[in-house]
PDB file of C-alpha atoms in Angstrom:
ATOM      1  CA  GLU P   1       0.000   0.000   0.000  1.00  0.00           C
ATOM      2  CA  ALA P   2       1.301   3.430  -0.980  1.00  0.00           C
ATOM      3  CA  GLN P   3       1.749   5.477   2.149  1.00  0.00           C
ATOM      4  CA  VAL P   4       3.691   7.959   4.234  1.00  0.00           C
ATOM      5  CA  THR P   5       4.500   6.724   7.716  1.00  0.00           C
ATOM      6  CA  GLN P   6       5.594   8.700  10.738  1.00  0.00           C
ATOM      7  CA  ASN P   7       6.962   7.578  14.085  1.00  0.00           C
ATOM      8  CA  PRO P   8       6.209   8.082  16.813  1.00  0.00           C
ATOM      9  CA  ARG P   9       2.558   9.084  16.557  1.00  0.00           C
ATOM     10  CA  TYR P  10       2.585  10.609  20.037  1.00  0.00           C
ATOM     11  CA  LEU P  11       5.504  11.927  22.044  1.00  0.00           C
ATOM     12  CA  ILE P  12       5.781  13.724  25.354  1.00  0.00           C
ATOM     13  CA  THR P  13       9.229  15.023  26.210  1.00  0.00           C
ATOM     14  CA  VAL P  14      10.984  17.653  28.295  1.00  0.00           C
ATOM     15  CA  THR P  15      12.705  20.860  27.325  1.00  0.00           C
ATOM     16  CA  GLY P  16      16.168  20.348  25.887  1.00  0.00           C
ATOM     17  CA  LYS P  17      16.015  16.588  25.288  1.00  0.00           C
ATOM     18  CA  LYS P  18      16.938  15.916  21.669  1.00  0.00           C
ATOM     19  CA  LEU P  19      14.399  13.988  19.633  1.00  0.00           C
ATOM     20  CA  THR P  20      13.870  12.707  16.117  1.00  0.00           C
ATOM     21  CA  VAL P  21      10.598  12.131  14.320  1.00  0.00           C
ATOM     22  CA  THR P  22      10.972   9.738  11.432  1.00  0.00           C
ATOM     23  CA  CYS P  23       9.159   9.933   8.102  1.00  0.00           C
ATOM     24  CA  SER P  24       9.231   7.326   5.386  1.00  0.00           C
ATOM     25  CA  GLN P  25       7.458   6.988   2.039  1.00  0.00           C
ATOM     26  CA  ASN P  26       7.255   3.968  -0.238  1.00  0.00           C
ATOM     27  CA  MET P  27       6.184   5.742  -3.424  1.00  0.00           C
ATOM     28  CA  ASN P  28       9.635   6.705  -4.755  1.00  0.00           C
ATOM     29  CA  HIS P  29       8.727  10.374  -4.405  1.00  0.00           C
ATOM     30  CA  GLU P  30      11.330  13.060  -5.054  1.00  0.00           C
ATOM     31  CA  TYR P  31       9.821  15.764  -2.861  1.00  0.00           C
ATOM     32  CA  MET P  32       9.240  15.552   0.876  1.00  0.00           C
ATOM     33  CA  SER P  33       8.206  18.172   3.379  1.00  0.00           C
ATOM     34  CA  TRP P  34       7.543  18.750   7.059  1.00  0.00           C
ATOM     35  CA  TYR P  35       4.698  20.884   8.391  1.00  0.00           C
ATOM     36  CA  ARG P  36       3.478  21.863  11.809  1.00  0.00           C
ATOM     37  CA  GLN P  37      -0.191  22.446  12.502  1.00  0.00           C
ATOM     38  CA  ASP P  38      -1.352  24.824  15.213  1.00  0.00           C
ATOM     39  CA  PRO P  39      -4.955  25.859  15.952  1.00  0.00           C
ATOM     40  CA  GLY P  40      -6.053  28.815  13.861  1.00  0.00           C
ATOM     41  CA  LEU P  41      -2.776  28.916  11.954  1.00  0.00           C
ATOM     42  CA  GLY P  42      -3.313  26.037   9.566  1.00  0.00           C
ATOM     43  CA  LEU P  43      -0.206  24.201   8.416  1.00  0.00           C
ATOM     44  CA  ARG P  44       3.136  25.929   8.182  1.00  0.00           C
ATOM     45  CA  GLN P  45       6.031  24.454   6.264  1.00  0.00           C
ATOM     46  CA  ILE P  46       9.176  23.788   8.285  1.00  0.00           C
ATOM     47  CA  TYR P  47      11.579  22.290   5.734  1.00  0.00           C
ATOM     48  CA  TYR P  48      11.322  20.547   2.414  1.00  0.00           C
ATOM     49  CA  SER P  49      13.546  18.401   0.251  1.00  0.00           C
ATOM     50  CA  MET P  50      13.620  18.120  -3.510  1.00  0.00           C
ATOM     51  CA  ASN P  51      15.867  15.062  -3.620  1.00  0.00           C
ATOM     52  CA  VAL P  52      18.573  13.229  -1.723  1.00  0.00           C
ATOM     53  CA  GLU P  53      20.947  15.687  -0.041  1.00  0.00           C
ATOM     54  CA  VAL P  54      18.866  18.680  -1.240  1.00  0.00           C
ATOM     55  CA  THR P  55      16.882  20.500   1.436  1.00  0.00           C
ATOM     56  CA  ASP P  56      15.600  24.029   1.914  1.00  0.00           C
ATOM     57  CA  LYS P  57      13.915  26.077   4.593  1.00  0.00           C
ATOM     58  CA  GLY P  58      10.196  26.602   4.725  1.00  0.00           C
ATOM     59  CA  ASP P  59       8.429  29.337   6.616  1.00  0.00           C
ATOM     60  CA  VAL P  60       9.245  28.267  10.196  1.00  0.00           C
ATOM     61  CA  PRO P  61      12.615  26.442  10.231  1.00  0.00           C
ATOM     62  CA  GLU P  62      13.990  27.836  13.503  1.00  0.00           C
ATOM     63  CA  GLY P  63      14.723  25.122  16.050  1.00  0.00           C
ATOM     64  CA  TYR P  64      14.505  22.265  13.553  1.00  0.00           C
ATOM     65  CA  LYS P  65      16.928  20.260  11.439  1.00  0.00           C
ATOM     66  CA  VAL P  66      16.356  17.767   8.663  1.00  0.00           C
ATOM     67  CA  SER P  67      18.405  15.397   6.573  1.00  0.00           C
ATOM     68  CA  ARG P  68      17.747  13.451   3.381  1.00  0.00           C
ATOM     69  CA  LYS P  69      20.346  10.729   3.046  1.00  0.00           C
ATOM     70  CA  GLU P  70      17.987   8.261   1.383  1.00  0.00           C
ATOM     71  CA  LYS P  71      15.142   8.976  -0.988  1.00  0.00           C
ATOM     72  CA  ARG P  72      12.497   7.308   1.144  1.00  0.00           C
ATOM     73  CA  ASN P  73      13.374   8.879   4.521  1.00  0.00           C
ATOM     74  CA  PHE P  74      13.181  12.463   5.760  1.00  0.00           C
ATOM     75  CA  PRO P  75      13.641  12.691   9.548  1.00  0.00           C
ATOM     76  CA  LEU P  76      12.850  15.836  11.530  1.00  0.00           C
ATOM     77  CA  ILE P  77      15.289  16.592  14.335  1.00  0.00           C
ATOM     78  CA  LEU P  78      14.692  18.842  17.306  1.00  0.00           C
ATOM     79  CA  GLU P  79      18.123  19.351  18.884  1.00  0.00           C
ATOM     80  CA  SER P  80      16.836  21.205  21.955  1.00  0.00           C
ATOM     81  CA  PRO P  81      13.046  21.179  22.053  1.00  0.00           C
ATOM     82  CA  SER P  82      11.180  24.005  23.719  1.00  0.00           C
ATOM     83  CA  PRO P  83       7.517  24.279  24.793  1.00  0.00           C
ATOM     84  CA  ASN P  84       6.687  26.472  21.779  1.00  0.00           C
ATOM     85  CA  GLN P  85       7.415  23.455  19.592  1.00  0.00           C
ATOM     86  CA  THR P  86       4.456  21.633  21.073  1.00  0.00           C
ATOM     87  CA  SER P  87       2.395  20.971  17.981  1.00  0.00           C
ATOM     88  CA  LEU P  88       0.999  18.449  15.520  1.00  0.00           C
ATOM     89  CA  TYR P  89       3.573  17.578  12.872  1.00  0.00           C
ATOM     90  CA  PHE P  90       2.913  16.203   9.404  1.00  0.00           C
ATOM     91  CA  CYS P  91       5.262  14.762   6.849  1.00  0.00           C
ATOM     92  CA  ALA P  92       4.235  14.841   3.192  1.00  0.00           C
ATOM     93  CA  SER P  93       5.636  13.678  -0.121  1.00  0.00           C
ATOM     94  CA  SER P  94       4.980  14.111  -3.816  1.00  0.00           C
ATOM     95  CA  PHE P  95       6.494  12.690  -6.961  1.00  0.00           C
ATOM     96  CA  THR P  96       7.390  16.072  -8.422  1.00  0.00           C
ATOM     97  CA  GLY P  97       6.853  19.585  -7.055  1.00  0.00           C
ATOM     98  CA  PHE P  98       4.213  20.386  -4.473  1.00  0.00           C
ATOM     99  CA  LEU P  99       2.425  22.739  -6.826  1.00  0.00           C
ATOM    100  CA  THR P 100       1.924  20.411  -9.764  1.00  0.00           C
ATOM    101  CA  ASP P 101       1.649  17.051  -8.085  1.00  0.00           C
ATOM    102  CA  THR P 102      -0.518  15.654  -5.315  1.00  0.00           C
ATOM    103  CA  GLN P 103       1.001  15.744  -1.852  1.00  0.00           C
ATOM    104  CA  TYR P 104       0.438  12.652   0.272  1.00  0.00           C
ATOM    105  CA  PHE P 105       0.386  13.247   4.007  1.00  0.00           C
ATOM    106  CA  GLY P 106       1.374  11.033   6.867  1.00  0.00           C
ATOM    107  CA  PRO P 107      -0.961  10.478   9.837  1.00  0.00           C
ATOM    108  CA  GLY P 108       0.734  13.082  12.030  1.00  0.00           C
ATOM    109  CA  THR P 109       2.874  13.143  15.163  1.00  0.00           C
ATOM    110  CA  ARG P 110       1.536  14.933  18.213  1.00  0.00           C
ATOM    111  CA  LEU P 111       4.454  16.355  20.190  1.00  0.00           C
ATOM    112  CA  THR P 112       4.226  17.828  23.666  1.00  0.00           C
ATOM    113  CA  VAL P 113       7.274  19.545  25.142  1.00  0.00           C
ATOM    114  CA  LEU P 114       7.057  20.152  28.895  1.00  0.00           C
TER     115      LEU P 114
ATOM    116  CA  ALA U   1       4.252  37.330   0.450  1.00  0.00           C
ATOM    117  CA  GLN U   2       1.301  35.140  -0.319  1.00  0.00           C
ATOM    118  CA  SER U   3      -1.415  34.679   2.274  1.00  0.00           C
ATOM    119  CA  VAL U   4      -4.670  32.795   2.609  1.00  0.00           C
ATOM    120  CA  THR U   5      -7.726  33.699   4.659  1.00  0.00           C
ATOM    121  CA  GLN U   6     -10.545  31.377   5.593  1.00  0.00           C
ATOM    122  CA  PRO U   7     -13.021  33.719   7.301  1.00  0.00           C
ATOM    123  CA  ASP U   8     -15.167  31.007   8.882  1.00  0.00           C
ATOM    124  CA  ILE U   9     -13.583  29.063  11.724  1.00  0.00           C
ATOM    125  CA  HIS U  10     -16.627  26.851  12.281  1.00  0.00           C
ATOM    126  CA  ILE U  11     -19.629  26.029  10.125  1.00  0.00           C
ATOM    127  CA  THR U  12     -22.558  23.858  11.137  1.00  0.00           C
ATOM    128  CA  VAL U  13     -24.723  22.426   8.398  1.00  0.00           C
ATOM    129  CA  SER U  14     -27.607  19.959   8.340  1.00  0.00           C
ATOM    130  CA  GLU U  15     -27.159  16.683   6.532  1.00  0.00           C
ATOM    131  CA  GLY U  16     -28.478  17.049   2.993  1.00  0.00           C
ATOM    132  CA  ALA U  17     -28.047  20.813   2.938  1.00  0.00           C
ATOM    133  CA  SER U  18     -25.563  22.623   0.731  1.00  0.00           C
ATOM    134  CA  LEU U  19     -22.174  23.753   1.948  1.00  0.00           C
ATOM    135  CA  GLU U  20     -19.927  26.606   0.887  1.00  0.00           C
ATOM    136  CA  LEU U  21     -16.529  27.313   2.421  1.00  0.00           C
ATOM    137  CA  ARG U  22     -14.830  30.605   1.699  1.00  0.00           C
ATOM    138  CA  CYS U  23     -11.207  31.146   0.810  1.00  0.00           C
ATOM    139  CA  ASN U  24      -9.499  34.389  -0.128  1.00  0.00           C
ATOM    140  CA  TYR U  25      -5.866  34.697  -1.134  1.00  0.00           C
ATOM    141  CA  SER U  26      -3.528  37.577  -1.705  1.00  0.00           C
ATOM    142  CA  TYR U  27      -0.967  37.315  -4.472  1.00  0.00           C
ATOM    143  CA  GLY U  28      -0.460  39.338  -7.617  1.00  0.00           C
ATOM    144  CA  ALA U  29      -0.143  36.594 -10.177  1.00  0.00           C
ATOM    145  CA  THR U  30      -2.308  33.571 -10.885  1.00  0.00           C
ATOM    146  CA  PRO U  31      -1.661  31.208  -8.041  1.00  0.00           C
ATOM    147  CA  TYR U  32      -1.895  27.462  -7.654  1.00  0.00           C
ATOM    148  CA  LEU U  33      -4.911  26.856  -5.422  1.00  0.00           C
ATOM    149  CA  PHE U  34      -5.803  23.799  -3.384  1.00  0.00           C
ATOM    150  CA  TRP U  35      -8.431  22.493  -1.035  1.00  0.00           C
ATOM    151  CA  TYR U  36      -7.512  19.773   1.468  1.00  0.00           C
ATOM    152  CA  VAL U  37      -9.688  17.892   3.946  1.00  0.00           C
ATOM    153  CA  GLN U  38      -8.571  16.550   7.305  1.00  0.00           C
ATOM    154  CA  SER U  39     -10.818  13.978   8.934  1.00  0.00           C
ATOM    155  CA  PRO U  40     -10.487  13.554  12.700  1.00  0.00           C
ATOM    156  CA  GLY U  41      -7.168  11.981  13.624  1.00  0.00           C
ATOM    157  CA  GLN U  42      -6.044  11.760  10.014  1.00  0.00           C
ATOM    158  CA  GLY U  43      -3.583  13.470   7.727  1.00  0.00           C
ATOM    159  CA  LEU U  44      -4.657  15.796   4.956  1.00  0.00           C
ATOM    160  CA  GLN U  45      -6.171  14.600   1.706  1.00  0.00           C
ATOM    161  CA  LEU U  46      -6.300  16.640  -1.487  1.00  0.00           C
ATOM    162  CA  LEU U  47      -9.865  17.414  -2.605  1.00  0.00           C
ATOM    163  CA  LEU U  48      -9.078  19.458  -5.703  1.00  0.00           C
ATOM    164  CA  LYS U  49      -6.662  21.940  -7.200  1.00  0.00           C
ATOM    165  CA  TYR U  50      -6.583  24.711  -9.777  1.00  0.00           C
ATOM    166  CA  PHE U  51      -3.859  26.475 -11.697  1.00  0.00           C
ATOM    167  CA  SER U  52      -5.261  27.097 -15.163  1.00  0.00           C
ATOM    168  CA  GLY U  53      -8.159  26.384 -17.482  1.00  0.00           C
ATOM    169  CA  ASP U  54     -11.801  26.124 -16.515  1.00  0.00           C
ATOM    170  CA  THR U  55     -12.402  28.168 -13.390  1.00  0.00           C
ATOM    171  CA  LEU U  56     -14.896  25.637 -12.023  1.00  0.00           C
ATOM    172  CA  VAL U  57     -12.979  22.649 -10.755  1.00  0.00           C
ATOM    173  CA  GLN U  58     -14.423  19.271  -9.832  1.00  0.00           C
ATOM    174  CA  GLY U  59     -12.865  17.253  -7.069  1.00  0.00           C
ATOM    175  CA  ILE U  60     -13.337  14.058  -5.146  1.00  0.00           C
ATOM    176  CA  LYS U  61     -16.234  13.271  -2.792  1.00  0.00           C
ATOM    177  CA  GLY U  62     -18.632  15.477  -4.795  1.00  0.00           C
ATOM    178  CA  PHE U  63     -16.854  18.762  -4.051  1.00  0.00           C
ATOM    179  CA  GLU U  64     -16.258  21.577  -6.494  1.00  0.00           C
ATOM    180  CA  ALA U  65     -14.543  24.954  -6.265  1.00  0.00           C
ATOM    181  CA  GLU U  66     -14.687  28.111  -8.333  1.00  0.00           C
ATOM    182  CA  PHE U  67     -11.758  30.422  -8.973  1.00  0.00           C
ATOM    183  CA  LYS U  68     -12.770  34.078  -9.199  1.00  0.00           C
ATOM    184  CA  ARG U  69      -9.797  36.232 -10.068  1.00  0.00           C
ATOM    185  CA  SER U  70     -11.685  39.507  -9.579  1.00  0.00           C
ATOM    186  CA  GLN U  71     -12.504  38.544  -5.999  1.00  0.00           C
ATOM    187  CA  SER U  72      -9.252  36.682  -5.248  1.00  0.00           C
ATOM    188  CA  SER U  73     -11.401  33.813  -4.060  1.00  0.00           C
ATOM    189  CA  PHE U  74     -11.491  30.047  -4.405  1.00  0.00           C
ATOM    190  CA  ASN U  75     -14.616  28.909  -2.583  1.00  0.00           C
ATOM    191  CA  LEU U  76     -15.427  25.251  -2.034  1.00  0.00           C
ATOM    192  CA  ARG U  77     -18.958  23.926  -2.465  1.00  0.00           C
ATOM    193  CA  LYS U  78     -20.937  20.745  -2.112  1.00  0.00           C
ATOM    194  CA  PRO U  79     -24.620  20.561  -3.070  1.00  0.00           C
ATOM    195  CA  SER U  80     -25.661  17.989  -0.458  1.00  0.00           C
ATOM    196  CA  VAL U  81     -23.611  17.264   2.632  1.00  0.00           C
ATOM    197  CA  HIS U  82     -23.244  13.797   4.140  1.00  0.00           C
ATOM    198  CA  TRP U  83     -22.417  13.080   7.783  1.00  0.00           C
ATOM    199  CA  SER U  84     -19.016  11.802   6.649  1.00  0.00           C
ATOM    200  CA  ASP U  85     -18.144  15.312   5.429  1.00  0.00           C
ATOM    201  CA  ALA U  86     -17.644  16.448   9.013  1.00  0.00           C
ATOM    202  CA  ALA U  87     -13.983  17.417   9.024  1.00  0.00           C
ATOM    203  CA  GLU U  88     -11.619  20.361   8.874  1.00  0.00           C
ATOM    204  CA  TYR U  89     -11.012  21.937   5.492  1.00  0.00           C
ATOM    205  CA  PHE U  90      -7.931  23.853   4.470  1.00  0.00           C
ATOM    206  CA  CYS U  91      -7.404  26.147   1.526  1.00  0.00           C
ATOM    207  CA  ALA U  92      -3.818  26.530   0.309  1.00  0.00           C
ATOM    208  CA  VAL U  93      -2.035  28.701  -2.239  1.00  0.00           C
ATOM    209  CA  GLY U  94       1.296  28.424  -3.973  1.00  0.00           C
ATOM    210  CA  HIS U  95       3.160  30.147  -6.740  1.00  0.00           C
ATOM    211  CA  LYS U  96       6.128  29.151  -8.840  1.00  0.00           C
ATOM    212  CA  ALA U  97       7.994  32.292  -7.837  1.00  0.00           C
ATOM    213  CA  ALA U  98       7.733  31.172  -4.231  1.00  0.00           C
ATOM    214  CA  GLY U  99       9.253  27.802  -5.035  1.00  0.00           C
ATOM    215  CA  ASN U 100       7.841  24.707  -3.447  1.00  0.00           C
ATOM    216  CA  LYS U 101       6.070  26.495  -0.644  1.00  0.00           C
ATOM    217  CA  LEU U 102       2.396  26.142   0.050  1.00  0.00           C
ATOM    218  CA  THR U 103       0.709  28.648   2.321  1.00  0.00           C
ATOM    219  CA  PHE U 104      -2.306  27.269   4.163  1.00  0.00           C
ATOM    220  CA  GLY U 105      -5.291  29.058   5.581  1.00  0.00           C
ATOM    221  CA  GLY U 106      -6.277  28.610   9.211  1.00  0.00           C
ATOM    222  CA  GLY U 107      -8.910  26.021   8.378  1.00  0.00           C
ATOM    223  CA  THR U 108     -12.700  25.735   8.665  1.00  0.00           C
ATOM    224  CA  ARG U 109     -14.177  23.050  10.861  1.00  0.00           C
ATOM    225  CA  VAL U 110     -17.452  21.652   9.501  1.00  0.00           C
ATOM    226  CA  LEU U 111     -19.982  20.043  11.805  1.00  0.00           C
ATOM    227  CA  VAL U 112     -22.867  18.084  10.251  1.00  0.00           C
ATOM    228  CA  LYS U 113     -26.185  17.898  12.119  1.00  0.00           C
ATOM    229  CA  PRO U 114     -28.396  14.846  11.562  1.00  0.00           C
TER     230      PRO U 114
END
């Protein structure tokens, strides 16, 4: 089944404890992206990747890192999480660009930083 | 910078009634426009998109949207709502000049009364 998977689905952590949220797609998509969703703000793009080893900042990249060492994986790293990073995070992928091709979203990761 | 406004945070509609969700964008050139739906606990699913051609666009699940350049709007409609349409709906806009960035509106939550 074609899908985007994220792990973990739920995570509660404390300020400053490094964490990684994994994202994997099995559709051989070139483009991948991370979003955070906050009430009333919709989704905001954190980082995106156009191919292996090619990443770029979205609208809210501060406090986050990403890497794209393999085509299928695009982990999101929070080196020193803070409470303002408490949010619902979505990974998405598309075969070509996000404008011309359908984005497929993962199920989301709900992160709470205490 | 591009922006998207969804003026209605919540809408309640009776099952079988029609539904219209408003979306206004601000950008000088013709944008790429999208409507996504998020069912409870799920990721986002693309309903429809527009970037050229016929200004009335048909999507999945019986939804349609109309692009009105003069009003900078891309409103979503459905003639007869089903209980399964209860969800949150997001309008999004992108433009080639902005690269692979999508800007999302804040979302409209739709409640369906029996």
